[in-house]
mmCIF file of C-alpha atoms and ligand atoms in Angstrom:
data_model
loop_
_atom_site.group_PDB
_atom_site.id
_atom_site.type_symbol
_atom_site.label_atom_id
_atom_site.label_comp_id
_atom_site.label_asym_id
_atom_site.label_seq_id
_atom_site.Cartn_x
_atom_site.Cartn_y
_atom_site.Cartn_z
ATOM 1 C CA MET A 25 0.000 0.000 0.000
ATOM 2 C CA VAL A 26 1.246 3.527 -0.792
ATOM 3 C CA PRO A 27 1.841 5.542 2.444
ATOM 4 C CA GLU A 28 -0.456 8.538 3.025
ATOM 5 C CA GLN A 29 2.408 11.074 3.010
ATOM 6 C CA THR A 30 3.502 9.779 -0.435
ATOM 7 C CA ILE A 31 -0.041 10.241 -1.776
ATOM 8 C CA THR A 32 -0.186 13.792 -0.354
ATOM 9 C CA PHE A 33 3.184 14.559 -1.950
ATOM 10 C CA ARG A 34 2.063 13.166 -5.329
ATOM 11 C CA VAL A 35 -1.168 15.184 -5.230
ATOM 12 C CA LYS A 36 0.870 18.340 -4.487
ATOM 13 C CA ILE A 37 3.137 17.604 -7.476
ATOM 14 C CA LEU A 38 0.146 16.981 -9.759
ATOM 15 C CA ASN A 39 -1.257 20.348 -8.687
ATOM 16 C CA MET A 40 2.032 21.954 -9.759
ATOM 17 C CA ILE A 41 1.726 20.736 -13.361
ATOM 18 C CA SER A 42 0.084 22.858 -16.065
ATOM 19 C CA SER A 43 0.440 22.972 -19.856
ATOM 20 C CA LYS A 44 3.275 25.500 -19.405
ATOM 21 C CA THR A 45 5.247 23.516 -16.850
ATOM 22 C CA SER A 46 8.913 22.853 -17.660
ATOM 23 C CA PHE A 47 11.006 20.068 -16.182
ATOM 24 C CA ILE A 48 14.396 19.218 -14.770
ATOM 25 C CA ALA A 49 15.509 15.576 -15.036
ATOM 26 C CA LEU A 50 17.876 13.192 -13.313
ATOM 27 C CA ILE A 51 19.546 10.910 -15.850
ATOM 28 C CA GLY A 52 21.298 7.707 -14.821
ATOM 29 C CA ASN A 53 20.998 3.959 -14.669
ATOM 30 C CA PRO A 54 19.573 2.978 -12.263
ATOM 31 C CA VAL A 55 17.579 5.990 -11.015
ATOM 32 C CA SER A 56 14.714 4.263 -9.209
ATOM 33 C CA HIS A 57 16.582 4.506 -5.864
ATOM 34 C CA SER A 58 17.034 8.274 -6.154
ATOM 35 C CA LEU A 59 15.632 10.704 -3.601
ATOM 36 C CA SER A 60 16.480 13.765 -5.708
ATOM 37 C CA PRO A 61 12.869 14.058 -7.021
ATOM 38 C CA ILE A 62 11.659 14.283 -3.401
ATOM 39 C CA ILE A 63 14.024 17.085 -2.361
ATOM 40 C CA GLN A 64 13.960 19.031 -5.628
ATOM 41 C CA ASN A 65 10.161 19.015 -6.029
ATOM 42 C CA ALA A 66 9.805 20.232 -2.426
ATOM 43 C CA ALA A 67 12.244 23.062 -3.190
ATOM 44 C CA LEU A 68 10.603 23.971 -6.522
ATOM 45 C CA GLN A 69 7.256 24.142 -4.769
ATOM 46 C CA TYR A 70 8.747 26.284 -1.966
ATOM 47 C CA LEU A 71 10.114 28.702 -4.592
ATOM 48 C CA GLY A 72 6.778 28.721 -6.480
ATOM 49 C CA LEU A 73 8.429 27.896 -9.815
ATOM 50 C CA ASP A 74 6.499 26.354 -12.732
ATOM 51 C CA LEU A 75 8.939 23.458 -12.886
ATOM 52 C CA ILE A 76 8.913 19.803 -11.886
ATOM 53 C CA TYR A 77 11.772 17.325 -11.360
ATOM 54 C CA ILE A 78 11.638 13.783 -12.765
ATOM 55 C CA ALA A 79 14.006 10.779 -12.877
ATOM 56 C CA VAL A 80 14.736 9.273 -16.304
ATOM 57 C CA PRO A 81 16.514 5.908 -16.611
ATOM 58 C CA CYS A 82 18.979 6.047 -19.505
ATOM 59 C CA LYS A 83 21.293 3.363 -20.865
ATOM 60 C CA ASP A 84 24.853 4.193 -21.906
ATOM 61 C CA GLU A 85 24.097 3.867 -25.608
ATOM 62 C CA ASP A 86 21.107 6.264 -25.362
ATOM 63 C CA LEU A 87 22.833 9.095 -23.506
ATOM 64 C CA GLU A 88 23.573 11.277 -26.549
ATOM 65 C CA LEU A 89 20.098 10.759 -28.012
ATOM 66 C CA VAL A 90 18.425 11.658 -24.702
ATOM 67 C CA LEU A 91 20.542 14.815 -24.236
ATOM 68 C CA ASN A 92 19.874 15.990 -27.794
ATOM 69 C CA SER A 93 16.156 15.309 -27.448
ATOM 70 C CA PHE A 94 15.915 17.174 -24.130
ATOM 71 C CA LYS A 95 17.434 20.255 -25.794
ATOM 72 C CA ARG A 96 14.381 20.438 -28.061
ATOM 73 C CA ILE A 97 11.698 20.157 -25.409
ATOM 74 C CA ASN A 98 10.853 21.937 -22.206
ATOM 75 C CA CYS A 99 13.913 20.827 -20.201
ATOM 76 C CA LYS A 100 15.546 23.472 -17.970
ATOM 77 C CA GLY A 101 18.325 21.398 -16.455
ATOM 78 C CA LEU A 102 19.705 17.973 -15.642
ATOM 79 C CA ASN A 103 21.356 16.033 -12.880
ATOM 80 C CA ILE A 104 23.636 13.234 -14.000
ATOM 81 C CA THR A 105 24.308 10.165 -11.916
ATOM 82 C CA ILE A 106 25.980 6.767 -12.097
ATOM 83 C CA PRO A 107 27.249 5.660 -14.659
ATOM 84 C CA HIS A 108 27.307 8.811 -16.851
ATOM 85 C CA LYS A 109 29.190 11.430 -14.807
ATOM 86 C CA GLU A 110 32.382 11.082 -16.831
ATOM 87 C CA LYS A 111 30.978 10.146 -20.265
ATOM 88 C CA ILE A 112 28.738 13.199 -20.332
ATOM 89 C CA PHE A 113 31.843 15.346 -20.850
ATOM 90 C CA ASN A 114 31.889 15.085 -24.644
ATOM 91 C CA LEU A 115 28.267 16.194 -24.885
ATOM 92 C CA CYS A 116 28.687 19.574 -23.161
ATOM 93 C CA SER A 117 29.935 22.736 -24.851
ATOM 94 C CA GLU A 118 30.625 24.742 -21.662
ATOM 95 C CA ILE A 119 32.227 23.197 -18.567
ATOM 96 C CA SER A 120 32.918 24.961 -15.256
ATOM 97 C CA PRO A 121 36.528 25.016 -13.963
ATOM 98 C CA ILE A 122 35.718 22.615 -11.084
ATOM 99 C CA ALA A 123 33.973 20.056 -13.352
ATOM 100 C CA ASN A 124 36.790 20.378 -15.870
ATOM 101 C CA LYS A 125 39.418 19.797 -13.245
ATOM 102 C CA LEU A 126 37.640 16.821 -11.690
ATOM 103 C CA LYS A 127 36.576 15.340 -15.033
ATOM 104 C CA ALA A 128 33.199 14.757 -13.393
ATOM 105 C CA ILE A 129 29.894 16.484 -14.082
ATOM 106 C CA ASN A 130 26.662 16.162 -12.090
ATOM 107 C CA THR A 131 24.620 19.233 -13.134
ATOM 108 C CA LEU A 132 23.731 20.671 -16.566
ATOM 109 C CA LYS A 133 21.658 23.540 -17.907
ATOM 110 C CA LEU A 134 21.087 24.983 -21.367
ATOM 111 C CA ASN A 135 23.022 28.178 -22.142
ATOM 112 C CA SER A 136 21.889 31.072 -24.349
ATOM 113 C CA GLU A 137 22.960 29.092 -27.466
ATOM 114 C CA ASN A 138 20.816 26.136 -26.385
ATOM 115 C CA GLU A 139 23.933 24.053 -25.672
ATOM 116 C CA TRP A 140 24.634 22.167 -22.454
ATOM 117 C CA SER A 141 26.598 24.044 -19.802
ATOM 118 C CA ALA A 142 27.918 21.797 -17.030
ATOM 119 C CA THR A 143 29.215 21.971 -13.488
ATOM 120 C CA ASN A 144 29.883 19.784 -10.434
ATOM 121 C CA THR A 145 28.156 20.429 -7.099
ATOM 122 C CA ASP A 146 29.304 17.220 -5.378
ATOM 123 C CA VAL A 147 32.450 18.724 -3.797
ATOM 124 C CA GLU A 148 30.451 21.241 -1.777
ATOM 125 C CA GLY A 149 27.845 18.600 -1.009
ATOM 126 C CA PHE A 150 30.448 16.130 0.233
ATOM 127 C CA ILE A 151 32.166 18.649 2.516
ATOM 128 C CA TYR A 152 28.950 19.837 4.179
ATOM 129 C CA PRO A 153 28.714 17.188 6.986
ATOM 130 C CA LEU A 154 32.500 17.290 7.608
ATOM 131 C CA LYS A 155 32.936 21.033 8.035
ATOM 132 C CA ASN A 156 32.892 21.066 11.840
ATOM 133 C CA LEU A 157 34.885 17.867 12.440
ATOM 134 C CA LYS A 158 38.446 19.308 12.521
ATOM 135 C CA LEU A 159 39.902 16.869 9.998
ATOM 136 C CA ALA A 160 42.923 18.977 8.984
ATOM 137 C CA LYS A 161 46.145 16.874 8.994
ATOM 138 C CA LYS A 162 44.187 13.634 9.502
ATOM 139 C CA LYS A 163 44.494 10.443 7.446
ATOM 140 C CA SER A 164 41.796 9.431 4.989
ATOM 141 C CA ILE A 165 40.905 6.570 2.655
ATOM 142 C CA VAL A 166 38.630 6.760 -0.373
ATOM 143 C CA LEU A 167 37.088 3.506 -1.666
ATOM 144 C CA GLY A 168 36.393 3.512 -5.413
ATOM 145 C CA SER A 169 37.881 5.581 -8.236
ATOM 146 C CA GLY A 170 34.903 6.758 -10.295
ATOM 147 C CA GLY A 171 33.236 10.155 -10.698
ATOM 148 C CA ALA A 172 32.186 10.687 -7.072
ATOM 149 C CA ALA A 173 35.685 9.701 -5.853
ATOM 150 C CA ARG A 174 37.135 12.706 -7.704
ATOM 151 C CA SER A 175 34.759 15.084 -5.900
ATOM 152 C CA VAL A 176 35.531 13.411 -2.579
ATOM 153 C CA ILE A 177 39.297 13.732 -3.111
ATOM 154 C CA GLN A 178 38.924 17.418 -4.005
ATOM 155 C CA GLY A 179 36.801 17.893 -0.881
ATOM 156 C CA LEU A 180 39.443 16.194 1.292
ATOM 157 C CA ILE A 181 42.139 18.415 -0.253
ATOM 158 C CA ASN A 182 39.996 21.488 0.503
ATOM 159 C CA LEU A 183 39.656 20.290 4.120
ATOM 160 C CA ASN A 184 43.443 19.935 4.308
ATOM 161 C CA LEU A 185 43.724 16.249 5.238
ATOM 162 C CA SER A 186 47.338 15.083 5.375
ATOM 163 C CA THR A 187 47.075 11.720 3.598
ATOM 164 C CA ILE A 188 44.568 10.595 0.999
ATOM 165 C CA SER A 189 44.781 6.932 -0.021
ATOM 166 C CA VAL A 190 42.505 5.617 -2.752
ATOM 167 C CA ILE A 191 41.625 1.927 -2.848
ATOM 168 C CA SER A 192 39.931 0.521 -5.933
ATOM 169 C CA ARG A 193 39.510 -2.639 -7.988
ATOM 170 C CA ASN A 194 40.274 -0.697 -11.157
ATOM 171 C CA LYS A 195 43.969 -0.037 -11.902
ATOM 172 C CA SER A 196 43.479 2.193 -14.923
ATOM 173 C CA SER A 197 41.052 4.578 -13.216
ATOM 174 C CA LEU A 198 43.377 4.657 -10.168
ATOM 175 C CA ASP A 199 46.266 5.719 -12.423
ATOM 176 C CA GLU A 200 44.110 8.380 -14.028
ATOM 177 C CA LEU A 201 43.067 9.717 -10.631
ATOM 178 C CA ARG A 202 46.688 10.012 -9.520
ATOM 179 C CA LYS A 203 47.521 11.945 -12.685
ATOM 180 C CA ASN A 204 44.455 14.114 -12.246
ATOM 181 C CA PHE A 205 45.566 15.377 -8.827
ATOM 182 C CA GLU A 206 49.364 15.280 -9.254
ATOM 183 C CA ASN A 207 49.742 19.071 -9.090
ATOM 184 C CA GLN A 208 47.800 19.283 -5.840
ATOM 185 C CA ILE A 209 48.617 16.261 -3.700
ATOM 186 C CA GLU A 210 50.459 12.959 -3.953
ATOM 187 C CA LEU A 211 47.662 10.420 -3.796
ATOM 188 C CA GLN A 212 48.524 6.966 -2.520
ATOM 189 C CA SER A 213 46.683 4.385 -4.578
ATOM 190 C CA PHE A 214 46.176 0.674 -3.933
ATOM 191 C CA LEU A 215 44.258 -2.202 -5.414
ATOM 192 C CA ASN A 216 41.721 -3.628 -2.975
ATOM 193 C CA ASN A 217 43.569 -6.938 -2.637
ATOM 194 C CA ASP A 218 46.872 -5.220 -1.675
ATOM 195 C CA ASN A 219 48.002 -6.351 1.808
ATOM 196 C CA LYS A 220 48.852 -2.754 2.760
ATOM 197 C CA ALA A 221 45.135 -1.962 2.838
ATOM 198 C CA GLN A 222 44.873 -3.447 6.369
ATOM 199 C CA ASN A 223 47.381 -0.999 7.881
ATOM 200 C CA LEU A 224 45.661 1.870 6.132
ATOM 201 C CA ILE A 225 42.249 0.886 7.529
ATOM 202 C CA GLU A 226 43.687 0.483 11.009
ATOM 203 C CA GLU A 227 45.257 3.959 10.985
ATOM 204 C CA ALA A 228 42.592 5.898 9.082
ATOM 205 C CA ASP A 229 40.727 8.774 10.728
ATOM 206 C CA LEU A 230 38.170 8.836 7.921
ATOM 207 C CA VAL A 231 37.061 6.198 5.385
ATOM 208 C CA VAL A 232 34.754 7.275 2.558
ATOM 209 C CA ASN A 233 32.887 4.712 0.452
ATOM 210 C CA THR A 234 32.251 5.942 -3.091
ATOM 211 C CA THR A 235 31.524 2.482 -4.561
ATOM 212 C CA PRO A 236 27.855 1.577 -5.107
ATOM 213 C CA VAL A 237 28.233 -1.588 -2.999
ATOM 214 C CA GLY A 238 25.325 -1.679 -0.526
ATOM 215 C CA MET A 239 23.067 0.563 -2.628
ATOM 216 C CA LYS A 240 19.429 -0.408 -3.081
ATOM 217 C CA THR A 241 18.780 -1.341 -6.710
ATOM 218 C CA ALA A 242 16.802 -4.071 -8.394
ATOM 219 C CA LYS A 243 19.876 -6.301 -8.781
ATOM 220 C CA ASN A 244 22.166 -5.219 -5.904
ATOM 221 C CA GLU A 245 22.644 -7.386 -2.835
ATOM 222 C CA MET A 246 22.377 -4.780 -0.052
ATOM 223 C CA ASN A 247 23.974 -6.637 2.845
ATOM 224 C CA LEU A 248 27.487 -6.622 1.393
ATOM 225 C CA LEU A 249 30.546 -4.634 2.477
ATOM 226 C CA PRO A 250 32.715 -2.988 -0.210
ATOM 227 C CA TYR A 251 35.551 -5.440 -1.112
ATOM 228 C CA GLY A 252 34.090 -8.106 1.230
ATOM 229 C CA ASP A 253 34.043 -8.686 5.011
ATOM 230 C CA HIS A 254 37.739 -9.630 5.237
ATOM 231 C CA PHE A 255 38.790 -6.189 3.989
ATOM 232 C CA TRP A 256 37.273 -4.524 7.097
ATOM 233 C CA ARG A 257 38.826 -6.703 9.791
ATOM 234 C CA SER A 258 41.143 -3.973 11.178
ATOM 235 C CA LEU A 259 38.530 -1.181 11.349
ATOM 236 C CA ASN A 260 38.409 0.333 14.857
ATOM 237 C CA SER A 261 36.303 2.821 16.767
ATOM 238 C CA LYS A 262 38.468 5.919 16.182
ATOM 239 C CA THR A 263 37.617 5.938 12.461
ATOM 240 C CA ILE A 264 34.774 7.994 10.992
ATOM 241 C CA VAL A 265 33.024 6.026 8.232
ATOM 242 C CA TYR A 266 31.220 8.077 5.572
ATOM 243 C CA ASP A 267 29.114 6.233 2.988
ATOM 244 C CA LEU A 268 27.982 8.338 0.020
ATOM 245 C CA ILE A 269 25.045 5.989 -0.512
ATOM 246 C CA TYR A 270 21.762 7.389 0.805
ATOM 247 C CA ASN A 271 19.357 4.565 -0.061
ATOM 248 C CA PRO A 272 19.146 2.539 2.096
ATOM 249 C CA THR A 273 20.188 4.584 5.091
ATOM 250 C CA PRO A 274 22.027 3.376 7.064
ATOM 251 C CA THR A 275 23.768 1.017 4.637
ATOM 252 C CA HIS A 276 25.137 -2.350 5.717
ATOM 253 C CA LEU A 277 28.599 -0.711 5.918
ATOM 254 C CA LEU A 278 27.350 2.004 8.288
ATOM 255 C CA LYS A 279 25.548 -0.517 10.514
ATOM 256 C CA PHE A 280 28.685 -2.655 10.640
ATOM 257 C CA SER A 281 30.867 0.403 11.447
ATOM 258 C CA ALA A 282 28.468 1.697 14.127
ATOM 259 C CA ASN A 283 28.635 -1.750 15.769
ATOM 260 C CA LYS A 284 32.414 -1.325 15.933
ATOM 261 C CA GLY A 285 31.895 2.018 17.725
ATOM 262 C CA CYS A 286 32.719 4.275 14.756
ATOM 263 C CA MET A 287 31.062 7.619 14.073
ATOM 264 C CA THR A 288 29.103 7.207 10.827
ATOM 265 C CA ILE A 289 27.829 9.640 8.198
ATOM 266 C CA ASP A 290 25.317 8.662 5.509
ATOM 267 C CA GLY A 291 24.832 10.248 2.079
ATOM 268 C CA LEU A 292 21.682 12.226 2.938
ATOM 269 C CA GLN A 293 23.304 15.520 3.978
ATOM 270 C CA MET A 294 25.518 15.429 0.887
ATOM 271 C CA LEU A 295 22.454 14.781 -1.241
ATOM 272 C CA VAL A 296 20.685 17.849 0.166
ATOM 273 C CA ALA A 297 23.762 20.109 0.091
ATOM 274 C CA GLN A 298 24.631 19.245 -3.540
ATOM 275 C CA GLY A 299 20.925 19.539 -4.440
ATOM 276 C CA ILE A 300 20.804 23.107 -3.103
ATOM 277 C CA LYS A 301 23.838 24.035 -5.221
ATOM 278 C CA SER A 302 22.362 22.382 -8.352
ATOM 279 C CA LEU A 303 19.067 24.228 -7.938
ATOM 280 C CA SER A 304 20.936 27.498 -7.591
ATOM 281 C CA PHE A 305 22.812 26.708 -10.864
ATOM 282 C CA TRP A 306 19.567 25.978 -12.781
ATOM 283 C CA THR A 307 17.803 29.082 -11.461
ATOM 284 C CA ASP A 308 20.768 31.484 -11.792
ATOM 285 C CA GLY A 309 21.276 31.900 -8.066
ATOM 286 C CA LEU A 310 17.992 31.191 -6.245
ATOM 287 C CA GLU A 311 18.608 29.802 -2.755
ATOM 288 C CA VAL A 312 16.459 27.402 -0.778
ATOM 289 C CA PRO A 313 16.981 26.774 2.973
ATOM 290 C CA PHE A 314 18.548 23.392 3.898
ATOM 291 C CA HIS A 315 15.509 22.468 6.029
ATOM 292 C CA VAL A 316 13.115 22.611 3.042
ATOM 293 C CA MET A 317 14.811 19.701 1.276
ATOM 294 C CA ASN A 318 15.782 17.958 4.514
ATOM 295 C CA ASP A 319 12.212 18.016 5.897
ATOM 296 C CA ALA A 320 10.909 16.600 2.593
ATOM 297 C CA LEU A 321 13.397 13.737 2.941
ATOM 298 C CA LYS A 322 12.485 13.072 6.580
ATOM 299 C CA ASN A 323 8.769 12.967 5.707
ATOM 300 C CA HIS A 324 9.474 10.580 2.871
ATOM 301 C CA LEU A 325 11.782 8.122 4.664
HETATM 302 P P1 NAP B 6 31.007 5.539 -10.821
HETATM 303 O O1 NAP B 6 31.614 6.678 -11.541
HETATM 304 O O2 NAP B 6 30.400 4.429 -11.606
HETATM 305 O O3 NAP B 6 32.162 4.908 -9.872
HETATM 306 C C1 NAP B 6 31.914 3.812 -9.055
HETATM 307 C C2 NAP B 6 33.233 3.286 -8.499
HETATM 308 O O4 NAP B 6 32.919 2.147 -7.691
HETATM 309 C C3 NAP B 6 34.214 2.794 -9.576
HETATM 310 O O5 NAP B 6 35.528 2.923 -9.086
HETATM 311 C C4 NAP B 6 33.835 1.313 -9.684
HETATM 312 O O6 NAP B 6 34.891 0.488 -10.159
HETATM 313 C C5 NAP B 6 33.559 0.982 -8.247
HETATM 314 N N1 NAP B 6 32.678 -0.168 -8.140
HETATM 315 C C6 NAP B 6 31.507 -0.391 -8.784
HETATM 316 N N2 NAP B 6 30.971 -1.569 -8.403
HETATM 317 C C7 NAP B 6 31.837 -2.110 -7.513
HETATM 318 C C8 NAP B 6 31.864 -3.317 -6.772
HETATM 319 N N3 NAP B 6 30.871 -4.220 -6.868
HETATM 320 N N4 NAP B 6 32.916 -3.555 -5.951
HETATM 321 C C9 NAP B 6 33.922 -2.655 -5.847
HETATM 322 N N5 NAP B 6 33.973 -1.493 -6.527
HETATM 323 C C10 NAP B 6 32.931 -1.215 -7.344
HETATM 324 O O7 NAP B 6 29.887 6.030 -9.795
HETATM 325 P P2 NAP B 6 29.852 7.423 -8.984
HETATM 326 O O8 NAP B 6 29.141 8.436 -9.768
HETATM 327 O O9 NAP B 6 31.240 7.675 -8.524
HETATM 328 O O10 NAP B 6 28.868 7.064 -7.750
HETATM 329 C C11 NAP B 6 29.281 6.148 -6.780
HETATM 330 C C12 NAP B 6 28.285 6.079 -5.621
HETATM 331 O O11 NAP B 6 28.227 7.324 -4.924
HETATM 332 C C13 NAP B 6 26.852 5.746 -6.041
HETATM 333 O O12 NAP B 6 26.322 4.840 -5.093
HETATM 334 C C14 NAP B 6 26.141 7.083 -5.950
HETATM 335 O O13 NAP B 6 24.751 6.947 -5.674
HETATM 336 C C15 NAP B 6 26.859 7.715 -4.752
HETATM 337 N N6 NAP B 6 26.783 9.193 -4.764
HETATM 338 C C16 NAP B 6 26.074 9.806 -3.751
HETATM 339 C C17 NAP B 6 25.984 11.189 -3.737
HETATM 340 C C18 NAP B 6 25.204 11.878 -2.638
HETATM 341 O O14 NAP B 6 24.780 13.011 -2.844
HETATM 342 N N7 NAP B 6 25.057 11.280 -1.481
HETATM 343 C C19 NAP B 6 26.602 11.950 -4.736
HETATM 344 C C20 NAP B 6 27.334 11.289 -5.738
HETATM 345 C C21 NAP B 6 27.411 9.892 -5.731
HETATM 346 P P3 NAP B 6 34.974 0.052 -11.719
HETATM 347 O O15 NAP B 6 35.495 1.242 -12.443
HETATM 348 O O16 NAP B 6 35.877 -1.110 -11.713
HETATM 349 O O17 NAP B 6 33.548 -0.310 -12.116
#
């Protein structure tokens, strides 16, 4: 049965739609887990804009077709999620310095020439829950080497952490990451089956999971830990564990870490903080208070 609050929310959204209504879309595969429609529609309603936000599943091979089609209809902006954040690059004609540097895009809008202009709001989103934790000079580990990992590494550099080690199953993307940041910081990079990973986990002040392991999708097994249980055997209570995944919340990793006595951070605050920045990009600077999106999430979950 559909919960009453979901029905109320859907009725509110239906009331927002007229024959002039434009839309903003999330494009990815999968997108069914996403909570962005919940937070963005609450914010659009708060701002009184004639806009709605929808999630559109899109396969790799359809990405170009979908972007070109959206240019011709009433689309005012896009969010891009897994697995397109890097591939989208070739389809944009204007790219902000931060997205260019990170080689990762999560937000697009059409410019005055009706071409896609892109940016990345994940760095600011990622930093938001860490701002008051005094992490300068501390040791960190990033799991995964995809699009979100780049934003996380930039965020950790901005917060002045002393060591950033990246652990991934993918050697070529690890090498690319190292090259990407070589002018800013010397990243340590390891494959997940490297024995050194245990010492790193034992000494880390912060571990950030940017892999999708544990995420709720039709085919994902949710009660798995990234790189398997054995990988986590030396985790101890002094480490903060931050999982970018926000559905489910907490993830299996965060439950496991909380049981070990660790402080844990889920992906919800990042979701809201990056969502606020994306909305501001689409609307040329309109701001919405954090609580508007956050309350919508709390009512939904
Ligand atoms: P991505 O570009 O596809 O990168 C995913 C990374 O995880 C890659 O390094 C990939 O390795 C690795 N990986 C995938 N499946 C794995 C597995 N089964 N075991 C080990 N490693 C695996 O994706 P992304 O855009 O970085 O997003 C990653 C996650 O962050 C997603 O769950 C996304 O929802 C979440 N996220 C959350 C927020 C938020 O606001 N909270 C924002 C951004 C992203 P390969 O290259 O070998 O596949």
